[in-house]
Amino acid sequence: MARVVRILTTPIDGLTVVERRPHEDERGTLDRLFDSDLIDRLLPDFRVKQVNHTMTRWRGTVRGMHYQLPPYSDEKIVTCLRGRVFDVAVDVRRGSPTFLRWHGEVLQPGERRSLLLPAGLAHGFQALADNSELIYVHGAGYRPGAEAGLRPDDPAVGIDWPEPLRLMSERDATHPPVADCWEGVGE
C-alpha cells in the first residue's frame, strides 16, 4: 500500500509538499494520490469538490497564476502524472507575513511529490517537458465570476522561472500588474 514518506514545509504558511512511496511488486506499483486521513491533518477543512486534469503540449509554457476570490477561495492538491513542471504558489493573503512571496517546486512522476495549497494562494506552473500532465484536486468548484490572477512575469512578484516563458494564454498575459498599493485578498 502506498504511503507518505515525508511531509515538507515551505517558507509559505500552509503550503506543503507531500512525498509518497508506492507499493511495488512484480506486477507494478500502486501509488495513493489522495488520502483523506492525511489531508484532514494538513488541510482540515478540505472537501473534494472538483478534480481537473491538464495536459500542456509545449515545454516553456506557463499556466497561471490563478486564484479565486472569497468566498470561493479554494485549496488544491497538485500532482504531476507525466512530464515535468515547475509548480509555483504565490501568497496573496492580505496581512500574511509572506504576502506576495512565491515558492516553487519541481514535480515529476518518478519523485511522487504533490503540492498542497491552502486557500489564498495563487497557483501556476511552467512545463519543463512537452506533454506534461497534472491532476488537480480542488476544495471548491470553479466560479467564473470569482476568478482572478497575477501576471506570471510581474516584476513585483519576481518569480524566477527556470526557462524563458514560451507561451501563455492571453488572459494570463493581460492580468494587471500588482501595484504598490494592492493589499491582497481577504476572507
Short mmCIF file of N, CA and C in Angstrom, two decimals:
data_model
loop_
_atom_site.label_atom_id
_atom_site.label_comp_id
_atom_site.label_asym_id
_atom_site.label_seq_id
_atom_site.Cartn_x
_atom_site.Cartn_y
_atom_site.Cartn_z
N MET A 1 0.84 -1.18 0.00
CA MET A 1 0.00 0.00 0.00
C MET A 1 0.89 1.25 0.00
N ALA A 2 0.55 2.22 -0.84
CA ALA A 2 1.33 3.46 -0.92
C ALA A 2 1.25 4.19 0.42
N ARG A 3 2.34 4.88 0.74
CA ARG A 3 2.32 5.62 2.00
C ARG A 3 3.16 6.87 1.86
N VAL A 4 2.87 7.81 2.76
CA VAL A 4 3.63 9.06 2.77
C VAL A 4 4.99 8.79 3.39
N VAL A 5 6.02 9.28 2.73
CA VAL A 5 7.37 9.14 3.24
C VAL A 5 7.74 10.38 4.03
N ARG A 6 7.48 11.56 3.43
CA ARG A 6 7.85 12.81 4.11
C ARG A 6 6.81 13.88 3.83
N ILE A 7 6.63 14.75 4.82
CA ILE A 7 5.82 15.95 4.69
C ILE A 7 6.77 17.11 4.88
N LEU A 8 6.91 17.94 3.85
CA LEU A 8 7.87 19.04 3.89
C LEU A 8 7.14 20.37 3.96
N THR A 9 7.56 21.21 4.89
CA THR A 9 7.00 22.55 4.95
C THR A 9 7.77 23.44 3.98
N THR A 10 7.20 24.58 3.68
CA THR A 10 7.83 25.55 2.79
C THR A 10 7.86 26.89 3.51
N PRO A 11 8.50 27.89 2.93
CA PRO A 11 8.53 29.21 3.58
C PRO A 11 7.16 29.91 3.62
N ILE A 12 6.16 29.39 2.90
CA ILE A 12 4.83 29.99 2.90
C ILE A 12 3.91 29.18 3.81
N ASP A 13 3.30 29.84 4.78
CA ASP A 13 2.46 29.17 5.76
C ASP A 13 1.36 28.36 5.09
N GLY A 14 1.29 27.08 5.43
CA GLY A 14 0.26 26.19 4.93
C GLY A 14 0.59 25.49 3.62
N LEU A 15 1.57 25.99 2.88
CA LEU A 15 1.97 25.35 1.63
C LEU A 15 2.88 24.17 1.97
N THR A 16 2.47 22.98 1.55
CA THR A 16 3.14 21.75 1.97
C THR A 16 3.46 20.87 0.78
N VAL A 17 4.57 20.17 0.86
CA VAL A 17 4.94 19.17 -0.14
C VAL A 17 4.82 17.80 0.53
N VAL A 18 4.13 16.89 -0.15
CA VAL A 18 3.99 15.52 0.36
C VAL A 18 4.74 14.61 -0.61
N GLU A 19 5.63 13.80 -0.06
CA GLU A 19 6.34 12.79 -0.85
C GLU A 19 5.77 11.43 -0.48
N ARG A 20 5.48 10.61 -1.50
CA ARG A 20 4.87 9.30 -1.30
C ARG A 20 5.83 8.20 -1.72
N ARG A 21 5.61 7.02 -1.17
CA ARG A 21 6.33 5.82 -1.64
C ARG A 21 5.27 4.80 -2.04
N PRO A 22 5.28 4.38 -3.28
CA PRO A 22 4.25 3.44 -3.72
C PRO A 22 4.54 2.02 -3.23
N HIS A 23 3.48 1.24 -3.24
CA HIS A 23 3.64 -0.20 -3.05
C HIS A 23 4.12 -0.76 -4.38
N GLU A 24 5.12 -1.62 -4.33
CA GLU A 24 5.67 -2.16 -5.57
C GLU A 24 5.89 -3.65 -5.42
N ASP A 25 5.50 -4.38 -6.45
CA ASP A 25 5.80 -5.81 -6.53
C ASP A 25 5.99 -6.18 -7.99
N GLU A 26 6.03 -7.47 -8.29
CA GLU A 26 6.32 -7.91 -9.65
C GLU A 26 5.27 -7.46 -10.67
N ARG A 27 4.07 -7.10 -10.21
CA ARG A 27 3.02 -6.65 -11.13
C ARG A 27 3.19 -5.19 -11.53
N GLY A 28 3.85 -4.40 -10.67
CA GLY A 28 3.97 -2.97 -10.92
C GLY A 28 3.86 -2.20 -9.62
N THR A 29 3.20 -1.03 -9.68
CA THR A 29 3.11 -0.18 -8.50
C THR A 29 1.69 0.28 -8.24
N LEU A 30 1.43 0.65 -7.00
CA LEU A 30 0.20 1.31 -6.57
C LEU A 30 0.62 2.54 -5.79
N ASP A 31 0.19 3.73 -6.26
CA ASP A 31 0.54 4.99 -5.62
C ASP A 31 -0.74 5.70 -5.22
N ARG A 32 -0.97 5.87 -3.94
CA ARG A 32 -2.16 6.54 -3.45
C ARG A 32 -1.98 8.05 -3.59
N LEU A 33 -2.71 8.66 -4.51
CA LEU A 33 -2.59 10.10 -4.76
C LEU A 33 -3.40 10.94 -3.78
N PHE A 34 -4.41 10.35 -3.16
CA PHE A 34 -5.26 11.09 -2.22
C PHE A 34 -5.55 10.20 -1.03
N ASP A 35 -5.33 10.73 0.17
CA ASP A 35 -5.59 10.02 1.41
C ASP A 35 -6.30 11.00 2.34
N SER A 36 -7.59 10.79 2.57
CA SER A 36 -8.37 11.76 3.35
C SER A 36 -7.87 11.91 4.78
N ASP A 37 -7.34 10.86 5.39
CA ASP A 37 -6.81 11.00 6.76
C ASP A 37 -5.64 11.97 6.80
N LEU A 38 -4.73 11.87 5.83
CA LEU A 38 -3.59 12.78 5.76
C LEU A 38 -4.07 14.20 5.44
N ILE A 39 -4.95 14.34 4.47
CA ILE A 39 -5.44 15.66 4.08
C ILE A 39 -6.18 16.32 5.24
N ASP A 40 -6.94 15.55 6.01
CA ASP A 40 -7.63 16.13 7.18
C ASP A 40 -6.64 16.76 8.16
N ARG A 41 -5.45 16.18 8.27
CA ARG A 41 -4.42 16.76 9.16
C ARG A 41 -3.80 18.01 8.57
N LEU A 42 -3.56 18.03 7.25
CA LEU A 42 -2.82 19.12 6.63
C LEU A 42 -3.71 20.26 6.13
N LEU A 43 -4.91 19.93 5.66
CA LEU A 43 -5.89 20.93 5.19
C LEU A 43 -7.23 20.57 5.83
N PRO A 44 -7.42 20.92 7.10
CA PRO A 44 -8.56 20.40 7.88
C PRO A 44 -9.95 20.64 7.29
N ASP A 45 -10.16 21.70 6.55
CA ASP A 45 -11.50 21.99 6.01
C ASP A 45 -11.67 21.51 4.57
N PHE A 46 -10.72 20.77 4.06
CA PHE A 46 -10.74 20.35 2.66
C PHE A 46 -11.80 19.30 2.40
N ARG A 47 -12.59 19.53 1.37
CA ARG A 47 -13.54 18.54 0.87
C ARG A 47 -13.42 18.55 -0.65
N VAL A 48 -13.30 17.41 -1.26
CA VAL A 48 -13.15 17.34 -2.71
C VAL A 48 -14.43 17.83 -3.38
N LYS A 49 -14.27 18.87 -4.20
CA LYS A 49 -15.40 19.42 -4.95
C LYS A 49 -15.23 19.27 -6.45
N GLN A 50 -13.97 19.16 -6.89
CA GLN A 50 -13.72 19.09 -8.33
C GLN A 50 -12.34 18.49 -8.54
N VAL A 51 -12.17 17.70 -9.61
CA VAL A 51 -10.88 17.16 -10.00
C VAL A 51 -10.65 17.53 -11.46
N ASN A 52 -9.52 18.19 -11.74
CA ASN A 52 -9.18 18.61 -13.10
C ASN A 52 -7.89 17.96 -13.55
N HIS A 53 -7.77 17.77 -14.84
CA HIS A 53 -6.58 17.19 -15.45
C HIS A 53 -6.15 18.13 -16.57
N THR A 54 -4.87 18.52 -16.59
CA THR A 54 -4.36 19.36 -17.68
C THR A 54 -3.26 18.62 -18.41
N MET A 55 -3.15 18.93 -19.69
CA MET A 55 -2.03 18.47 -20.49
C MET A 55 -1.48 19.71 -21.20
N THR A 56 -0.21 19.97 -21.01
CA THR A 56 0.43 21.14 -21.60
C THR A 56 1.40 20.64 -22.66
N ARG A 57 1.14 21.05 -23.89
CA ARG A 57 1.87 20.49 -25.03
C ARG A 57 3.34 20.87 -25.09
N TRP A 58 3.65 22.13 -24.79
CA TRP A 58 5.00 22.62 -25.11
C TRP A 58 5.80 23.01 -23.88
N ARG A 59 7.01 22.54 -23.85
CA ARG A 59 7.98 22.94 -22.83
C ARG A 59 8.11 24.48 -22.85
N GLY A 60 8.18 25.08 -21.67
CA GLY A 60 8.30 26.53 -21.56
C GLY A 60 6.97 27.24 -21.37
N THR A 61 5.85 26.54 -21.65
CA THR A 61 4.51 27.12 -21.48
C THR A 61 4.24 27.36 -20.00
N VAL A 62 3.62 28.50 -19.72
CA VAL A 62 3.21 28.83 -18.35
C VAL A 62 1.69 28.90 -18.29
N ARG A 63 1.14 28.29 -17.26
CA ARG A 63 -0.29 28.42 -16.94
C ARG A 63 -0.36 29.03 -15.55
N GLY A 64 -1.12 30.12 -15.43
CA GLY A 64 -1.27 30.75 -14.12
C GLY A 64 -0.83 32.19 -14.19
N MET A 65 -0.88 32.83 -13.11
CA MET A 65 -1.03 32.46 -11.71
C MET A 65 -2.49 32.71 -11.28
N HIS A 66 -3.26 31.66 -11.04
CA HIS A 66 -4.70 31.76 -10.81
C HIS A 66 -5.08 31.59 -9.35
N TYR A 67 -6.16 32.27 -8.99
CA TYR A 67 -6.80 32.07 -7.68
C TYR A 67 -8.25 32.50 -7.81
N GLN A 68 -9.07 32.10 -6.83
CA GLN A 68 -10.47 32.52 -6.79
C GLN A 68 -10.66 33.45 -5.61
N LEU A 69 -11.49 34.45 -5.82
CA LEU A 69 -11.78 35.44 -4.78
C LEU A 69 -12.73 34.87 -3.74
N PRO A 70 -12.59 35.34 -2.49
CA PRO A 70 -13.53 34.92 -1.45
C PRO A 70 -14.96 35.32 -1.83
N PRO A 71 -15.93 34.56 -1.45
CA PRO A 71 -15.89 33.39 -0.57
C PRO A 71 -15.62 32.07 -1.30
N TYR A 72 -15.11 32.13 -2.52
CA TYR A 72 -14.90 30.93 -3.33
C TYR A 72 -13.44 30.48 -3.39
N SER A 73 -12.60 31.05 -2.53
CA SER A 73 -11.19 30.63 -2.49
C SER A 73 -11.13 29.13 -2.29
N ASP A 74 -10.15 28.50 -2.91
CA ASP A 74 -10.09 27.05 -2.75
C ASP A 74 -8.69 26.55 -2.44
N GLU A 75 -8.70 25.39 -1.81
CA GLU A 75 -7.48 24.67 -1.53
C GLU A 75 -7.28 23.69 -2.69
N LYS A 76 -6.02 23.32 -2.93
CA LYS A 76 -5.72 22.43 -4.05
C LYS A 76 -4.65 21.42 -3.66
N ILE A 77 -4.71 20.29 -4.31
CA ILE A 77 -3.65 19.29 -4.26
C ILE A 77 -3.23 19.06 -5.71
N VAL A 78 -1.95 19.29 -6.01
CA VAL A 78 -1.46 19.22 -7.38
C VAL A 78 -0.42 18.11 -7.49
N THR A 79 -0.60 17.24 -8.49
CA THR A 79 0.30 16.11 -8.71
C THR A 79 0.61 16.02 -10.20
N CYS A 80 1.87 15.79 -10.53
CA CYS A 80 2.29 15.61 -11.93
C CYS A 80 2.19 14.14 -12.29
N LEU A 81 1.44 13.84 -13.35
CA LEU A 81 1.26 12.47 -13.82
C LEU A 81 2.21 12.09 -14.93
N ARG A 82 2.66 13.10 -15.70
CA ARG A 82 3.51 12.85 -16.86
C ARG A 82 4.33 14.09 -17.14
N GLY A 83 5.56 13.92 -17.57
CA GLY A 83 6.41 15.06 -17.91
C GLY A 83 7.11 15.62 -16.67
N ARG A 84 7.21 16.94 -16.65
CA ARG A 84 7.93 17.61 -15.55
C ARG A 84 7.49 19.07 -15.54
N VAL A 85 7.19 19.61 -14.35
CA VAL A 85 6.75 21.00 -14.25
C VAL A 85 7.46 21.69 -13.08
N PHE A 86 7.55 23.02 -13.19
CA PHE A 86 7.95 23.88 -12.08
C PHE A 86 6.65 24.47 -11.56
N ASP A 87 6.18 23.99 -10.42
CA ASP A 87 4.89 24.35 -9.84
C ASP A 87 5.09 25.46 -8.82
N VAL A 88 4.31 26.53 -8.93
CA VAL A 88 4.54 27.74 -8.14
C VAL A 88 3.28 28.18 -7.41
N ALA A 89 3.46 28.63 -6.17
CA ALA A 89 2.39 29.26 -5.39
C ALA A 89 2.86 30.64 -4.95
N VAL A 90 1.95 31.61 -4.99
CA VAL A 90 2.22 32.97 -4.52
C VAL A 90 1.19 33.30 -3.45
N ASP A 91 1.66 33.78 -2.32
CA ASP A 91 0.77 34.16 -1.22
C ASP A 91 0.10 35.49 -1.55
N VAL A 92 -1.23 35.48 -1.70
CA VAL A 92 -1.98 36.71 -1.97
C VAL A 92 -2.89 37.07 -0.80
N ARG A 93 -2.65 36.47 0.37
CA ARG A 93 -3.50 36.71 1.55
C ARG A 93 -3.14 38.04 2.20
N ARG A 94 -4.12 38.92 2.27
CA ARG A 94 -3.94 40.22 2.92
C ARG A 94 -3.46 40.00 4.36
N GLY A 95 -2.41 40.71 4.73
CA GLY A 95 -1.89 40.64 6.09
C GLY A 95 -0.97 39.47 6.37
N SER A 96 -0.76 38.60 5.42
CA SER A 96 0.12 37.45 5.63
C SER A 96 1.57 37.92 5.73
N PRO A 97 2.36 37.33 6.63
CA PRO A 97 3.78 37.70 6.71
C PRO A 97 4.57 37.34 5.46
N THR A 98 4.02 36.47 4.62
CA THR A 98 4.71 36.11 3.37
C THR A 98 3.95 36.63 2.15
N PHE A 99 3.20 37.72 2.32
CA PHE A 99 2.42 38.32 1.25
C PHE A 99 3.30 38.60 0.03
N LEU A 100 2.84 38.14 -1.14
CA LEU A 100 3.49 38.27 -2.45
C LEU A 100 4.81 37.52 -2.57
N ARG A 101 5.13 36.67 -1.60
CA ARG A 101 6.29 35.79 -1.78
C ARG A 101 5.84 34.55 -2.52
N TRP A 102 6.76 33.98 -3.28
CA TRP A 102 6.44 32.79 -4.05
C TRP A 102 7.34 31.64 -3.63
N HIS A 103 6.86 30.45 -3.92
CA HIS A 103 7.66 29.24 -3.69
C HIS A 103 7.37 28.29 -4.85
N GLY A 104 8.42 27.69 -5.39
CA GLY A 104 8.27 26.75 -6.49
C GLY A 104 8.89 25.40 -6.17
N GLU A 105 8.30 24.38 -6.73
CA GLU A 105 8.78 23.00 -6.59
C GLU A 105 8.73 22.32 -7.95
N VAL A 106 9.73 21.53 -8.26
CA VAL A 106 9.68 20.69 -9.46
C VAL A 106 8.86 19.45 -9.11
N LEU A 107 7.85 19.20 -9.94
CA LEU A 107 7.04 18.00 -9.78
C LEU A 107 7.21 17.13 -11.02
N GLN A 108 7.42 15.84 -10.79
CA GLN A 108 7.52 14.87 -11.89
C GLN A 108 7.11 13.51 -11.34
N PRO A 109 6.57 12.64 -12.17
CA PRO A 109 6.01 11.38 -11.67
C PRO A 109 6.96 10.52 -10.85
N GLY A 110 8.19 10.38 -11.27
CA GLY A 110 9.12 9.49 -10.58
C GLY A 110 9.44 9.90 -9.15
N GLU A 111 9.29 11.17 -8.84
CA GLU A 111 9.59 11.63 -7.47
C GLU A 111 8.39 11.52 -6.55
N ARG A 112 7.20 11.31 -7.12
CA ARG A 112 5.98 11.07 -6.34
C ARG A 112 5.75 12.14 -5.27
N ARG A 113 5.75 13.40 -5.75
CA ARG A 113 5.52 14.54 -4.86
C ARG A 113 4.23 15.24 -5.27
N SER A 114 3.49 15.73 -4.27
CA SER A 114 2.31 16.56 -4.50
C SER A 114 2.46 17.84 -3.73
N LEU A 115 1.90 18.91 -4.26
CA LEU A 115 1.90 20.21 -3.59
C LEU A 115 0.50 20.45 -3.06
N LEU A 116 0.39 20.76 -1.76
CA LEU A 116 -0.88 21.06 -1.12
C LEU A 116 -0.93 22.56 -0.86
N LEU A 117 -1.92 23.23 -1.45
CA LEU A 117 -2.04 24.68 -1.36
C LEU A 117 -3.26 25.06 -0.53
N PRO A 118 -3.09 25.85 0.53
CA PRO A 118 -4.25 26.35 1.27
C PRO A 118 -4.93 27.46 0.46
N ALA A 119 -6.13 27.84 0.86
CA ALA A 119 -6.83 28.94 0.21
C ALA A 119 -6.01 30.22 0.36
N GLY A 120 -6.12 31.10 -0.62
CA GLY A 120 -5.41 32.38 -0.55
C GLY A 120 -4.07 32.38 -1.24
N LEU A 121 -3.76 31.34 -2.00
CA LEU A 121 -2.53 31.31 -2.76
C LEU A 121 -2.86 31.27 -4.25
N ALA A 122 -2.15 32.07 -5.03
CA ALA A 122 -2.25 31.97 -6.49
C ALA A 122 -1.40 30.78 -6.92
N HIS A 123 -1.83 30.11 -7.97
CA HIS A 123 -1.12 28.90 -8.41
C HIS A 123 -0.88 28.93 -9.91
N GLY A 124 0.27 28.42 -10.31
CA GLY A 124 0.58 28.27 -11.72
C GLY A 124 1.77 27.35 -11.87
N PHE A 125 2.12 27.08 -13.12
CA PHE A 125 3.27 26.21 -13.36
C PHE A 125 3.86 26.48 -14.74
N GLN A 126 5.11 26.05 -14.91
CA GLN A 126 5.76 26.07 -16.20
C GLN A 126 6.10 24.63 -16.56
N ALA A 127 5.71 24.23 -17.78
CA ALA A 127 6.06 22.89 -18.26
C ALA A 127 7.55 22.85 -18.56
N LEU A 128 8.22 21.86 -18.01
CA LEU A 128 9.65 21.67 -18.25
C LEU A 128 9.89 20.52 -19.23
N ALA A 129 8.78 19.94 -19.71
CA ALA A 129 8.84 18.89 -20.73
C ALA A 129 7.58 18.99 -21.57
N ASP A 130 7.68 18.64 -22.83
CA ASP A 130 6.50 18.60 -23.68
C ASP A 130 5.50 17.59 -23.12
N ASN A 131 4.22 17.86 -23.35
CA ASN A 131 3.13 16.95 -22.97
C ASN A 131 3.11 16.62 -21.49
N SER A 132 3.32 17.64 -20.67
CA SER A 132 3.26 17.46 -19.21
C SER A 132 1.81 17.44 -18.75
N GLU A 133 1.51 16.53 -17.83
CA GLU A 133 0.14 16.38 -17.34
C GLU A 133 0.09 16.52 -15.83
N LEU A 134 -0.91 17.30 -15.37
CA LEU A 134 -1.16 17.49 -13.94
C LEU A 134 -2.58 17.07 -13.62
N ILE A 135 -2.76 16.62 -12.39
CA ILE A 135 -4.10 16.41 -11.85
C ILE A 135 -4.23 17.34 -10.64
N TYR A 136 -5.36 18.06 -10.60
CA TYR A 136 -5.65 18.99 -9.51
C TYR A 136 -6.87 18.47 -8.78
N VAL A 137 -6.79 18.35 -7.48
CA VAL A 137 -7.95 18.03 -6.65
C VAL A 137 -8.29 19.34 -5.94
N HIS A 138 -9.51 19.87 -6.21
CA HIS A 138 -9.91 21.17 -5.69
C HIS A 138 -10.89 21.03 -4.53
N GLY A 139 -10.78 21.96 -3.59
CA GLY A 139 -11.69 22.02 -2.46
C GLY A 139 -12.89 22.91 -2.71
N ALA A 140 -12.98 23.53 -3.88
CA ALA A 140 -14.14 24.34 -4.28
C ALA A 140 -14.31 24.21 -5.78
N GLY A 141 -15.53 24.36 -6.22
CA GLY A 141 -15.79 24.34 -7.65
C GLY A 141 -15.38 25.65 -8.30
N TYR A 142 -15.11 25.59 -9.59
CA TYR A 142 -14.71 26.77 -10.34
C TYR A 142 -15.89 27.73 -10.47
N ARG A 143 -15.66 28.99 -10.18
CA ARG A 143 -16.67 30.06 -10.30
C ARG A 143 -16.12 31.12 -11.25
N PRO A 144 -16.59 31.20 -12.48
CA PRO A 144 -16.05 32.16 -13.44
C PRO A 144 -16.03 33.60 -12.93
N GLY A 145 -17.05 34.01 -12.19
CA GLY A 145 -17.11 35.39 -11.68
C GLY A 145 -16.15 35.66 -10.54
N ALA A 146 -15.55 34.62 -9.98
CA ALA A 146 -14.63 34.79 -8.84
C ALA A 146 -13.17 34.58 -9.24
N GLU A 147 -12.92 34.33 -10.53
CA GLU A 147 -11.54 34.07 -10.93
C GLU A 147 -10.73 35.35 -10.94
N ALA A 148 -9.48 35.20 -10.58
CA ALA A 148 -8.54 36.32 -10.58
C ALA A 148 -7.15 35.75 -10.82
N GLY A 149 -6.18 36.62 -11.03
CA GLY A 149 -4.84 36.12 -11.27
C GLY A 149 -3.78 37.20 -11.22
N LEU A 150 -2.56 36.74 -11.22
CA LEU A 150 -1.38 37.58 -11.28
C LEU A 150 -0.68 37.27 -12.60
N ARG A 151 -0.02 38.28 -13.16
CA ARG A 151 0.80 38.02 -14.35
C ARG A 151 1.99 37.14 -13.95
N PRO A 152 2.25 36.09 -14.69
CA PRO A 152 3.39 35.23 -14.37
C PRO A 152 4.73 35.96 -14.41
N ASP A 153 4.80 37.03 -15.19
CA ASP A 153 6.06 37.77 -15.31
C ASP A 153 6.04 39.11 -14.58
N ASP A 154 5.14 39.27 -13.61
CA ASP A 154 5.04 40.53 -12.87
C ASP A 154 6.31 40.74 -12.04
N PRO A 155 7.04 41.85 -12.26
CA PRO A 155 8.28 42.08 -11.51
C PRO A 155 8.04 42.30 -10.01
N ALA A 156 6.83 42.71 -9.63
CA ALA A 156 6.54 42.89 -8.19
C ALA A 156 6.53 41.56 -7.46
N VAL A 157 6.26 40.48 -8.18
CA VAL A 157 6.28 39.14 -7.58
C VAL A 157 7.65 38.50 -7.80
N GLY A 158 8.18 38.65 -9.00
CA GLY A 158 9.55 38.22 -9.28
C GLY A 158 9.78 36.72 -9.32
N ILE A 159 8.85 35.97 -9.89
CA ILE A 159 9.05 34.52 -9.99
C ILE A 159 10.24 34.25 -10.90
N ASP A 160 11.13 33.41 -10.41
CA ASP A 160 12.33 33.04 -11.15
C ASP A 160 12.05 31.75 -11.92
N TRP A 161 11.38 31.89 -13.06
CA TRP A 161 11.04 30.73 -13.88
C TRP A 161 12.32 30.08 -14.40
N PRO A 162 12.40 28.76 -14.41
CA PRO A 162 13.63 28.10 -14.82
C PRO A 162 13.94 28.22 -16.31
N GLU A 163 12.92 28.49 -17.12
CA GLU A 163 13.13 28.61 -18.57
C GLU A 163 12.45 29.88 -19.06
N PRO A 164 12.86 30.38 -20.22
CA PRO A 164 12.15 31.53 -20.79
C PRO A 164 10.67 31.19 -20.97
N LEU A 165 9.80 32.19 -20.77
CA LEU A 165 8.37 31.98 -20.92
C LEU A 165 8.05 31.88 -22.41
N ARG A 166 7.63 30.70 -22.83
CA ARG A 166 7.42 30.44 -24.26
C ARG A 166 6.01 30.78 -24.71
N LEU A 167 5.03 30.41 -23.91
CA LEU A 167 3.64 30.55 -24.31
C LEU A 167 2.79 30.69 -23.07
N MET A 168 1.79 31.59 -23.13
CA MET A 168 0.79 31.69 -22.07
C MET A 168 -0.49 32.19 -22.70
N SER A 169 -1.60 32.00 -22.02
CA SER A 169 -2.88 32.45 -22.55
C SER A 169 -2.94 33.97 -22.54
N GLU A 170 -3.81 34.51 -23.38
CA GLU A 170 -4.00 35.96 -23.40
C GLU A 170 -4.47 36.45 -22.04
N ARG A 171 -5.36 35.70 -21.41
CA ARG A 171 -5.86 36.08 -20.08
C ARG A 171 -4.72 36.18 -19.08
N ASP A 172 -3.83 35.19 -19.06
CA ASP A 172 -2.72 35.22 -18.10
C ASP A 172 -1.76 36.35 -18.40
N ALA A 173 -1.54 36.64 -19.67
CA ALA A 173 -0.59 37.69 -20.06
C ALA A 173 -1.13 39.09 -19.82
N THR A 174 -2.44 39.23 -19.64
CA THR A 174 -3.03 40.57 -19.51
C THR A 174 -3.56 40.89 -18.12
N HIS A 175 -3.28 40.05 -17.13
CA HIS A 175 -3.66 40.44 -15.76
C HIS A 175 -2.94 41.74 -15.44
N PRO A 176 -3.60 42.65 -14.74
CA PRO A 176 -2.92 43.92 -14.41
C PRO A 176 -1.74 43.66 -13.48
N PRO A 177 -0.70 44.48 -13.58
CA PRO A 177 0.43 44.30 -12.67
C PRO A 177 0.02 44.63 -11.23
N VAL A 178 0.73 44.03 -10.31
CA VAL A 178 0.48 44.31 -8.88
C VAL A 178 1.02 45.70 -8.59
N ALA A 179 0.14 46.58 -8.21
CA ALA A 179 0.55 47.95 -7.86
C ALA A 179 1.07 47.97 -6.44
N ASP A 180 1.86 48.98 -6.12
CA ASP A 180 2.40 49.11 -4.77
C ASP A 180 1.31 49.16 -3.71
N CYS A 181 0.12 49.61 -4.08
CA CYS A 181 -0.95 49.76 -3.09
C CYS A 181 -1.87 48.56 -3.02
N TRP A 182 -1.63 47.51 -3.82
CA TRP A 182 -2.52 46.35 -3.78
C TRP A 182 -2.37 45.65 -2.44
N GLU A 183 -3.47 45.43 -1.76
CA GLU A 183 -3.44 44.87 -0.40
C GLU A 183 -3.68 43.39 -0.32
N GLY A 184 -3.99 42.77 -1.45
CA GLY A 184 -4.20 41.33 -1.42
C GLY A 184 -5.64 40.97 -1.23
N VAL A 185 -5.86 39.70 -0.91
CA VAL A 185 -7.19 39.13 -0.82
C VAL A 185 -7.47 38.76 0.63
N GLY A 186 -8.64 39.13 1.12
CA GLY A 186 -9.05 38.77 2.48
C GLY A 186 -10.34 37.99 2.44
N GLU A 187 -10.60 37.27 3.48
CA GLU A 187 -11.85 36.49 3.55
C GLU A 187 -12.98 37.33 4.06
#
